[in-house]
Tab-separated table of C-alpha atoms and ligand atoms in Angstrom:
chain	number	residue	atom	x	y	z
A	472	MET	CA	-21.736	32.121	-10.144
A	473	PRO	CA	-20.160	34.907	-8.692
A	474	PRO	CA	-16.683	34.552	-6.953
A	475	ILE	CA	-17.194	32.408	-3.805
A	476	PRO	CA	-15.967	34.480	-0.896
A	477	VAL	CA	-12.856	32.612	0.876
A	478	ASP	CA	-14.530	32.123	4.225
A	479	HIS	CA	-17.683	30.333	2.416
A	480	GLN	CA	-15.386	27.949	0.696
A	481	THR	CA	-15.040	24.825	3.280
A	482	ALA	CA	-18.700	25.251	3.976
A	483	LEU	CA	-19.319	24.529	0.399
A	484	VAL	CA	-16.971	21.753	0.097
A	485	SER	CA	-18.750	20.167	2.994
A	486	ARG	CA	-22.152	20.667	1.777
A	487	LEU	CA	-20.954	18.927	-1.627
A	488	MET	CA	-19.377	15.962	0.161
A	489	LYS	CA	-22.701	15.473	2.278
A	490	ALA	CA	-24.625	15.959	-1.310
A	491	CYS	CA	-22.487	13.168	-2.877
A	492	GLY	CA	-24.015	10.524	-0.120
A	493	GLY	CA	-22.778	7.222	-0.166
A	494	ALA	CA	-20.526	7.761	3.141
A	495	TYR	CA	-19.770	4.846	5.652
A	496	SER	CA	-19.951	5.551	9.305
A	497	ALA	CA	-16.675	5.913	11.313
A	498	GLU	CA	-18.124	2.573	12.993
A	499	THR	CA	-18.313	0.628	9.735
A	500	ARG	CA	-14.945	2.208	8.396
A	501	ARG	CA	-13.273	0.809	11.621
A	502	LYS	CA	-14.282	-2.714	10.711
A	503	TYR	CA	-11.974	-2.699	8.320
A	504	PHE	CA	-8.084	-3.334	8.426
A	505	ILE	CA	-7.236	0.128	7.076
A	506	SER	CA	-4.284	2.006	7.915
A	507	GLY	CA	-3.449	5.714	7.487
A	508	PRO	CA	0.279	6.665	6.861
A	509	GLN	CA	1.642	9.817	9.020
A	510	TRP	CA	3.366	10.644	5.732
A	511	ALA	CA	0.187	10.582	3.471
A	512	ALA	CA	-1.755	12.896	5.907
A	513	ALA	CA	1.428	15.250	6.468
A	514	TYR	CA	2.145	15.450	2.942
A	515	GLN	CA	2.532	19.023	1.885
A	516	GLY	CA	2.464	18.776	-1.891
A	517	GLN	CA	5.935	19.303	-2.479
A	518	ALA	CA	7.900	17.528	-5.167
A	519	LEU	CA	11.194	18.375	-7.264
A	520	PHE	CA	9.303	20.953	-9.201
A	521	HIS	CA	6.505	21.705	-6.803
A	522	ALA	CA	6.775	23.947	-3.725
A	523	PRO	CA	4.373	22.911	-0.804
A	524	THR	CA	0.876	23.804	-0.800
A	525	ARG	CA	-0.320	22.718	2.603
A	526	PRO	CA	1.160	23.691	5.935
A	527	PRO	CA	2.623	20.871	8.244
A	528	ILE	CA	1.062	19.052	10.541
A	529	GLY	CA	2.021	16.719	13.344
A	530	PHE	CA	1.195	13.141	14.677
A	531	GLU	CA	-1.154	14.260	17.410
A	532	ASP	CA	-3.392	16.132	15.010
A	533	ILE	CA	-3.384	13.230	12.124
A	534	ILE	CA	-4.395	10.779	14.729
A	535	HIS	CA	-7.100	12.853	16.017
A	536	LYS	CA	-8.630	13.384	12.466
A	537	PHE	CA	-7.921	9.707	11.642
A	538	ALA	CA	-9.974	8.743	14.690
A	539	GLU	CA	-12.706	11.008	13.428
A	540	ILE	CA	-13.047	9.724	9.981
A	541	GLY	CA	-12.697	6.048	11.392
A	542	ILE	CA	-9.329	4.924	10.293
A	543	GLY	CA	-8.595	2.504	12.806
A	544	HIS	CA	-4.751	2.085	12.181
A	545	TRP	CA	-1.922	4.567	12.100
A	546	THR	CA	1.472	3.660	10.174
A	547	THR	CA	4.689	5.621	10.024
A	548	HIS	CA	8.336	6.198	9.076
A	549	ASP	CA	10.822	6.316	11.968
A	550	THR	CA	11.731	10.265	10.700
A	551	ASP	CA	8.129	11.124	10.078
A	552	VAL	CA	7.942	11.612	13.908
A	553	ILE	CA	11.514	11.460	15.173
A	554	PRO	CA	14.093	13.816	13.994
A	555	THR	CA	17.046	11.852	12.717
A	556	GLU	CA	19.505	13.148	15.149
A	557	ALA	CA	17.068	12.051	17.981
A	558	LEU	CA	17.003	8.621	16.757
A	559	GLY	CA	17.916	5.810	19.601
A	560	THR	CA	17.986	8.831	22.029
A	561	PRO	CA	16.069	9.337	25.210
A	562	GLU	CA	14.192	12.109	23.197
A	563	GLN	CA	13.229	9.223	20.607
A	564	TRP	CA	11.242	7.369	23.677
A	565	GLU	CA	9.650	10.632	24.882
A	566	ILE	CA	8.333	11.077	21.456
A	567	VAL	CA	7.357	7.459	21.502
A	568	ASP	CA	5.361	7.807	24.875
A	569	ARG	CA	3.553	10.765	23.102
A	570	ILE	CA	2.633	8.778	20.373
A	571	LYS	CA	1.226	5.790	22.611
A	572	ARG	CA	-0.659	8.575	24.556
A	573	ALA	CA	-2.408	9.953	21.347
A	574	LEU	CA	-2.975	6.583	19.988
A	575	ASN	CA	-4.813	5.451	23.044
A	576	ASP	CA	-6.778	8.680	23.763
A	577	HIS	CA	-8.257	8.347	20.183
A	578	GLY	CA	-8.681	4.416	20.281
A	579	LEU	CA	-6.220	3.813	17.420
A	580	LYS	CA	-3.439	1.163	17.062
A	581	CYS	CA	-0.270	1.409	15.153
A	582	SER	CA	-0.221	-1.495	12.551
A	583	MET	CA	3.294	-0.636	11.012
A	584	VAL	CA	6.487	1.046	11.369
A	585	THR	CA	8.998	1.675	8.269
A	586	THR	CA	12.584	3.051	8.092
A	587	GLU	CA	13.217	5.846	5.849
A	588	THR	CA	16.234	5.015	3.844
A	589	PHE	CA	15.834	7.186	0.939
A	590	PHE	CA	15.676	11.072	1.996
A	591	HIS	CA	18.444	11.946	4.072
A	592	ALA	CA	21.924	12.429	2.666
A	593	VAL	CA	23.581	9.592	4.374
A	594	TRP	CA	21.794	7.426	2.105
A	595	ALA	CA	23.171	9.026	-1.121
A	596	ALA	CA	24.937	5.707	-1.996
A	597	SER	CA	22.180	3.888	-0.638
A	598	PRO	CA	21.671	1.752	2.952
A	599	ALA	CA	24.051	-0.851	1.287
A	600	ALA	CA	26.437	1.678	0.446
A	601	GLU	CA	30.532	0.558	0.098
A	602	ALA	CA	31.301	2.378	3.254
A	603	PRO	CA	31.235	-0.009	6.141
A	604	GLY	CA	30.104	2.830	8.343
A	605	VAL	CA	27.000	3.467	6.619
A	606	ARG	CA	26.010	-0.163	6.661
A	607	GLU	CA	26.189	-0.394	10.162
A	608	TYR	CA	23.986	2.812	10.633
A	609	ALA	CA	21.556	1.136	8.467
A	610	LYS	CA	21.557	-1.997	10.581
A	611	PHE	CA	20.903	0.627	13.759
A	612	ARG	CA	18.456	2.076	11.759
A	613	VAL	CA	16.167	-0.870	10.919
A	614	CYS	CA	16.812	-2.602	14.355
A	615	ASN	CA	15.746	0.595	16.040
A	616	THR	CA	12.564	0.672	14.097
A	617	VAL	CA	11.821	-2.981	15.071
A	618	GLU	CA	12.247	-1.728	18.692
A	619	ILE	CA	9.971	1.322	18.150
A	620	GLY	CA	7.334	-1.085	16.492
A	621	HIS	CA	7.275	-3.290	19.411
A	622	GLU	CA	6.785	-0.647	21.781
A	623	LEU	CA	3.971	0.904	19.551
A	624	GLY	CA	2.339	-2.562	19.451
A	625	ALA	CA	2.814	-2.852	15.836
A	626	GLY	CA	2.808	-6.209	13.875
A	627	PHE	CA	4.481	-5.156	10.538
A	628	THR	CA	7.531	-3.505	9.333
A	629	VAL	CA	7.964	-2.307	5.824
A	630	TYR	CA	11.106	-1.925	3.840
A	631	TRP	CA	10.946	0.199	0.853
A	632	PRO	CA	14.763	0.236	-0.184
A	633	GLY	CA	14.318	3.511	-1.670
A	634	SER	CA	17.966	4.508	-2.840
A	635	LEU	CA	19.050	0.908	-3.362
A	636	GLY	CA	20.512	1.445	-6.710
A	637	TYR	CA	22.344	4.019	-8.720
A	638	TYR	CA	22.297	6.893	-11.334
A	639	VAL	CA	25.845	5.981	-13.168
A	640	GLN	CA	26.581	2.660	-14.397
A	641	GLY	CA	29.441	0.428	-13.222
A	642	ALA	CA	30.505	2.025	-9.917
A	643	ILE	CA	28.830	-0.463	-7.520
A	644	ASP	CA	28.880	-4.152	-7.863
A	645	GLU	CA	25.183	-5.218	-7.520
A	646	THR	CA	25.823	-8.612	-6.011
A	647	ASP	CA	27.826	-6.890	-3.069
A	648	SER	CA	25.188	-4.456	-2.515
A	649	LEU	CA	22.395	-7.120	-2.287
A	650	ARG	CA	24.491	-9.064	0.199
A	651	TRP	CA	25.067	-5.955	2.184
A	652	TYR	CA	21.537	-5.085	1.988
A	653	ALA	CA	20.262	-8.711	3.284
A	654	ASP	CA	22.909	-8.160	6.178
A	655	ALA	CA	20.644	-5.379	7.104
A	656	LEU	CA	17.502	-7.233	7.150
A	657	ASN	CA	19.369	-10.035	8.867
A	658	ALA	CA	19.945	-7.658	11.492
A	659	ALA	CA	16.346	-6.495	11.838
A	660	CYS	CA	15.140	-10.150	11.919
A	661	GLN	CA	17.507	-10.992	14.632
A	662	ARG	CA	16.784	-8.015	16.611
A	663	ASP	CA	12.724	-8.707	16.223
A	664	ILE	CA	13.487	-12.483	17.555
A	665	GLU	CA	15.328	-10.897	20.589
A	666	VAL	CA	12.746	-8.044	21.431
A	667	ALA	CA	9.399	-10.142	20.919
A	668	LYS	CA	11.267	-13.056	23.388
A	669	ARG	CA	12.127	-10.078	25.860
A	670	LYS	CA	8.428	-8.727	25.269
A	671	GLY	CA	6.350	-11.994	25.170
A	672	ARG	CA	5.066	-10.522	21.819
A	673	PRO	CA	4.742	-12.256	18.411
A	674	ALA	CA	7.771	-11.359	16.069
A	675	LEU	CA	6.991	-8.612	13.183
A	676	LYS	CA	5.983	-9.324	9.870
A	677	HIS	CA	8.901	-8.069	7.554
A	678	CYS	CA	7.457	-6.870	4.414
A	679	LEU	CA	9.858	-5.983	1.611
A	680	GLU	CA	8.236	-3.064	-0.800
A	681	ALA	CA	9.294	-2.582	-4.408
A	682	LYS	CA	9.319	0.167	-6.697
A	683	PRO	CA	10.321	0.333	-10.402
A	684	PHE	CA	11.764	3.735	-10.804
A	685	GLU	CA	12.572	6.396	-8.327
A	686	PRO	CA	14.639	7.578	-6.156
A	687	GLN	CA	17.629	6.234	-8.052
A	688	ALA	CA	17.871	5.839	-12.002
A	689	GLU	CA	18.375	2.215	-11.699
A	690	ILE	CA	16.874	0.159	-8.841
A	691	LEU	CA	18.167	-3.294	-7.933
A	692	LEU	CA	15.051	-4.720	-6.630
A	693	PRO	CA	12.819	-3.034	-9.143
A	694	THR	CA	9.450	-5.343	-8.542
A	695	SER	CA	7.798	-7.548	-6.154
A	696	ASP	CA	8.992	-10.596	-8.156
A	697	ALA	CA	12.526	-9.479	-7.850
A	698	MET	CA	12.018	-9.194	-4.196
A	699	LEU	CA	10.541	-12.953	-4.128
A	700	ALA	CA	13.637	-13.863	-5.723
A	701	PHE	CA	15.792	-12.160	-2.927
A	702	ILE	CA	13.796	-13.666	-0.134
A	703	ALA	CA	14.295	-17.215	-1.762
A	704	SER	CA	18.127	-16.178	-2.533
A	705	GLY	CA	19.819	-17.636	0.402
A	706	LEU	CA	21.041	-14.463	1.556
A	707	LEU	CA	18.473	-14.298	4.357
A	708	THR	CA	18.938	-15.857	7.528
A	709	HIS	CA	15.055	-15.741	8.213
A	710	PRO	CA	13.303	-15.881	4.940
A	711	GLU	CA	10.218	-17.061	6.731
A	712	MET	CA	10.007	-13.774	8.626
A	713	VAL	CA	10.234	-11.721	5.562
A	714	GLY	CA	7.257	-11.318	2.726
A	715	LEU	CA	6.017	-8.547	0.947
A	716	ASN	CA	4.132	-5.240	0.884
A	717	PRO	CA	3.255	-4.646	-2.635
A	718	GLU	CA	2.225	-1.545	-3.660
A	719	TYR	CA	-0.542	-1.044	-6.181
A	720	LEU	CA	0.799	1.618	-8.398
A	721	HIS	CA	4.403	0.523	-8.222
A	722	GLU	CA	3.485	-2.753	-10.073
A	723	LEU	CA	1.479	-0.715	-12.461
A	724	MET	CA	4.410	1.653	-13.039
A	725	TRP	CA	6.485	-0.796	-14.565
A	726	GLY	CA	3.537	-2.310	-16.876
A	727	ALA	CA	2.716	-5.198	-14.636
A	728	ALA	CA	-0.819	-6.294	-14.177
A	729	PRO	CA	-1.022	-5.645	-10.494
A	730	ARG	CA	-3.606	-8.386	-9.941
A	731	ALA	CA	-1.451	-11.141	-11.559
A	732	ALA	CA	1.773	-9.683	-9.367
A	733	LEU	CA	-0.687	-10.073	-6.048
A	734	ALA	CA	-1.518	-13.525	-7.045
A	735	ARG	CA	1.922	-14.621	-7.322
A	736	ALA	CA	2.899	-13.139	-3.828
A	737	LEU	CA	-0.435	-15.210	-2.903
A	738	LEU	CA	0.990	-18.352	-4.349
A	739	ALA	CA	4.235	-17.856	-2.861
A	740	LYS	CA	2.546	-17.141	0.630
A	741	LYS	CA	4.242	-13.712	0.845
A	742	LEU	CA	1.429	-11.399	0.846
A	743	PHE	CA	1.918	-10.028	4.186
A	744	HIS	CA	0.923	-6.069	3.654
A	745	PHE	CA	-0.529	-4.059	0.636
A	746	ASP	CA	-0.167	-0.109	-0.085
A	747	ILE	CA	-3.135	0.856	-1.824
A	748	ASN	CA	-3.466	3.740	-4.264
A	749	ASP	CA	-4.033	4.303	-7.932
A	750	GLY	CA	-1.958	5.931	-10.905
A	751	TYR	CA	-0.995	5.449	-14.628
A	752	ARG	CA	1.142	2.722	-16.211
A	753	LEU	CA	4.956	3.786	-16.977
A	754	LYS	CA	4.648	7.219	-15.404
A	755	HIS	CA	5.864	8.444	-11.785
A	756	ASP	CA	5.085	7.432	-8.492
A	757	VAL	CA	1.752	9.793	-8.730
A	758	ASP	CA	0.113	7.911	-5.635
A	759	ILE	CA	-3.610	8.884	-6.206
A	760	GLY	CA	-6.458	7.726	-4.248
A	761	VAL	CA	-7.560	4.135	-4.575
A	762	GLY	CA	-9.836	3.540	-7.495
A	763	LEU	CA	-9.702	7.146	-9.043
A	764	VAL	CA	-7.931	5.943	-12.253
A	765	ASN	CA	-8.543	2.292	-12.466
A	766	PRO	CA	-11.721	1.444	-10.670
A	767	LEU	CA	-12.723	-1.849	-12.646
A	768	ASP	CA	-9.113	-3.174	-12.194
A	769	TRP	CA	-9.320	-2.513	-8.424
A	770	LEU	CA	-12.523	-4.012	-8.223
A	771	ASN	CA	-10.973	-7.189	-9.862
A	772	VAL	CA	-7.762	-6.641	-7.552
A	773	LEU	CA	-10.145	-7.004	-4.510
A	774	VAL	CA	-12.223	-9.988	-5.997
A	775	LEU	CA	-8.900	-12.015	-5.735
A	776	LEU	CA	-7.925	-11.055	-2.474
A	777	ARG	CA	-11.294	-11.607	-0.773
A	778	SER	CA	-11.504	-15.008	-2.717
A	779	HIS	CA	-8.185	-15.853	-1.180
A	780	HIS	CA	-9.079	-14.660	2.147
A	781	TYR	CA	-6.227	-11.946	2.375
A	782	GLU	CA	-6.360	-10.793	5.914
A	783	GLY	CA	-3.625	-8.192	6.109
A	784	PRO	CA	-3.785	-4.481	6.187
A	785	PHE	CA	-4.860	-2.122	3.291
A	786	ASN	CA	-2.236	0.550	3.937
A	787	LEU	CA	-3.820	4.214	2.353
A	788	ASP	CA	-0.308	4.733	0.755
A	789	TYR	CA	-1.466	7.763	-1.596
A	790	LYS	CA	-0.695	11.556	-1.653
A	791	PRO	CA	-3.937	13.968	-1.310
A	792	PRO	CA	-3.507	16.056	-4.353
A	793	ARG	CA	-1.816	19.327	-4.241
A	794	THR	CA	-5.116	21.219	-5.332
A	795	THR	CA	-6.625	19.853	-1.905
A	796	SER	CA	-6.474	22.127	0.825
A	797	HIS	CA	-5.220	21.009	4.386
A	798	PHE	CA	-9.263	21.086	5.370
A	799	GLY	CA	-9.735	18.959	2.222
A	800	VAL	CA	-7.244	16.509	3.369
A	801	PHE	CA	-9.409	15.419	5.926
A	802	GLU	CA	-12.658	16.424	4.833
A	803	VAL	CA	-12.423	14.929	1.207
A	804	SER	CA	-9.234	12.986	0.412
A	805	PHE	CA	-9.033	10.511	3.509
A	806	PRO	CA	-12.962	9.561	3.884
A	807	THR	CA	-13.453	9.474	0.152
A	808	SER	CA	-10.245	7.070	-0.290
A	809	VAL	CA	-11.461	5.027	2.562
A	810	ASP	CA	-15.065	4.949	1.199
A	811	ARG	CA	-14.137	4.029	-2.451
A	812	PHE	CA	-12.015	1.104	-0.942
A	813	ILE	CA	-15.185	0.017	1.183
A	814	THR	CA	-17.657	0.255	-1.655
A	815	LEU	CA	-15.032	-1.699	-3.989
A	816	TRP	CA	-14.675	-4.619	-1.429
A	817	GLU	CA	-18.460	-4.772	-1.108
A	818	MET	CA	-18.528	-4.761	-4.813
A	819	ALA	CA	-15.929	-7.446	-4.823
A	820	GLY	CA	-18.372	-9.535	-2.641
A	821	GLU	CA	-21.120	-9.047	-5.113
A	822	VAL	CA	-18.841	-10.154	-7.968
A	823	SER	CA	-18.186	-13.579	-5.731
A	824	ALA	CA	-21.800	-14.270	-5.236
A	825	ASP	CA	-23.248	-13.028	-8.825
A	826	PRO	CA	-25.141	-16.128	-10.144
A	827	ILE	CA	-24.225	-15.162	-13.762
A	828	ILE	CA	-20.700	-14.764	-13.257
A	829	LYS	CA	-20.800	-18.106	-11.295
A	830	GLN	CA	-22.652	-20.113	-14.094
A	831	ALA	CA	-20.551	-18.630	-16.645
A	832	THR	CA	-17.424	-19.728	-14.622
A	833	ASP	CA	-18.658	-23.194	-13.715
A	834	ALA	CA	-19.447	-23.606	-17.586
A	835	LEU	CA	-15.719	-22.797	-18.693
A	836	ARG	CA	-14.295	-25.204	-16.028
A	837	ALA	CA	-16.753	-28.045	-17.056
A	838	GLY	CA	-15.733	-27.455	-20.733
A	839	GLY	CA	-17.333	-28.974	-23.837
A	840	PRO	CA	-17.350	-32.828	-24.393
A	841	VAL	CA	-14.232	-33.784	-25.962
A	842	ARG	CA	-13.972	-37.411	-27.616
A	843	SER	CA	-9.824	-37.280	-27.465
A	844	THR	CA	-7.703	-34.846	-25.602
A	845	ASP	CA	-5.197	-35.409	-28.396
A	846	ASP	CA	-7.375	-33.953	-31.098
A	847	ALA	CA	-6.805	-29.918	-31.322
A	848	GLU	CA	-9.564	-29.455	-33.716
A	849	ASP	CA	-12.103	-31.543	-31.478
A	850	LEU	CA	-11.012	-29.539	-28.546
A	851	THR	CA	-11.106	-26.326	-30.427
A	852	ARG	CA	-14.743	-27.228	-31.443
A	853	ALA	CA	-15.700	-28.633	-28.016
A	854	ASN	CA	-15.080	-25.312	-26.364
A	855	ARG	CA	-15.947	-22.712	-29.121
A	856	GLU	CA	-18.992	-21.346	-27.766
A	857	LEU	CA	-17.973	-21.490	-24.197
A	858	LEU	CA	-15.062	-19.031	-24.444
A	859	THR	CA	-17.437	-16.203	-25.390
A	860	LEU	CA	-18.231	-16.393	-21.878
A	861	HIS	CA	-14.957	-14.712	-21.206
A	862	GLU	CA	-16.184	-11.585	-22.541
A	863	LEU	CA	-19.702	-11.802	-21.067
A	864	ILE	CA	-17.987	-12.094	-17.460
A	865	ALA	CA	-15.956	-8.620	-18.392
A	866	HIS	CA	-19.458	-7.121	-19.331
A	867	ARG	CA	-20.926	-8.401	-16.177
A	868	LEU	CA	-18.055	-7.030	-13.984
A	869	PHE	CA	-18.620	-3.719	-15.688
A	870	GLN	CA	-22.144	-3.854	-14.930
A	871	ILE	CA	-21.561	-4.623	-11.278
A	872	LEU	CA	-19.177	-1.684	-11.485
A	873	ILE	CA	-21.724	0.873	-12.420
A	874	GLY	CA	-24.781	-0.633	-10.623
A	875	GLN	CA	-26.657	-2.034	-13.498
A	876	HIS	CA	-27.059	-5.352	-12.033
A	877	ARG	CA	-28.950	-3.769	-9.474
A	878	GLY	CA	-31.456	-2.126	-12.134
A	879	ARG	CA	-29.500	0.959	-12.603
A	880	VAL	CA	-30.685	2.154	-16.185
A	881	PHE	CA	-29.500	4.900	-18.557
A	882	PHE	CA	-32.254	6.513	-20.843
A	883	THR	CA	-31.632	8.170	-23.944
B	1512	XLS	C1	7.318	5.228	-1.583
B	1512	XLS	C2	6.989	4.266	-0.632
B	1512	XLS	C3	6.779	4.554	0.622
B	1512	XLS	C4	6.837	3.125	1.331
B	1512	XLS	C5	7.217	3.090	2.739
B	1512	XLS	O1	7.151	5.213	-2.850
B	1512	XLS	O2	5.708	3.866	-1.418
B	1512	XLS	O3	6.063	5.510	0.865
B	1512	XLS	O4	5.459	2.754	1.403
B	1512	XLS	O5	8.517	3.981	2.717
B	1513	MG	MG1	4.294	2.290	-0.670
B	1514	MG	MG1	3.847	5.034	-4.352
């Protein structure tokens, strides 16, 4: 193939996107509680060893593009849209008004707002720093986010503590830091109760998000399970208002089975919100689009969530790769992420309705005839052949994933 002229390249991308087929309409996409983060769309490709590869883009354009794609909800950090120095000032409320207008004009809703407690130098010693002034500032920031959330009509607020941890050992007392961090959450819940009452709105759902590594060397609340323990620790004045926003990759990063982590959150009735993406075990936070690395695991995650009637949002917290252009972010990256999610969600429905999986599961639950439950040998013999069904179910899930259950065949 000869070199492709630069001014022909976007047309080529669009033609191949069409040729891929399998795209859902914007109307279908809007039926799902899928949210698009401001920061994901605005991510310019920068990192410690990476210069940006894309130009900046503001919320007006992003909201417009999300509307075209059919992403019905928008989420943001406070400082994604409001400069740090304008937080809490009249300028903040002017920006919030502009956001409201953009959302209204394009028929989107703001579902979640979150506080940035990791980027600015003020958080160098974490939002629960020793210096009382920094901790007061952290309270101001989370309370201010609660106010913005109510103003934008959000139902959720998320806390990824970010820099709650340390680089060097022994300089902080972890129990003090956790108490101080709880103080900020307590202030946010208290403010929420007041604002909700004043505005006649339901209170927000406050969701903690764990990440095992980054941006500190050691993290005080590294996993969703650690956060469940923190919620139940007695430090929170309103534990009933606080739940989890697990992120798929953050659980995978520490080596967990994300589906098991989600199951534990479901059992605790704390699965409020879910950040969806993909990546690799024991690596950094690569935030790849949902289903591109672990589609089989993703299918199984969605089977669990469908069968337990999870109704919260699916927040597309991924990062369009640096190789994807500014044009590609909205032509390829966002629509394909949404579509892979919907396809996997539909497949999860097929798994739940599949007669083979159903019969195999029923048979496993019935077990074999047992003479005595005290007799290990007898119990083993009674179930020996049935247990082969575990692998048969796994094979069937693979068939569903690649469409063989619908007659897709491969010829040699
Ligand atoms: C970072 C987190 C972040 C949160 C919101 O790793 O995923 O994007 O979701 O602060
Ligand atoms: Mg996240
Ligand atoms: Mg991540």
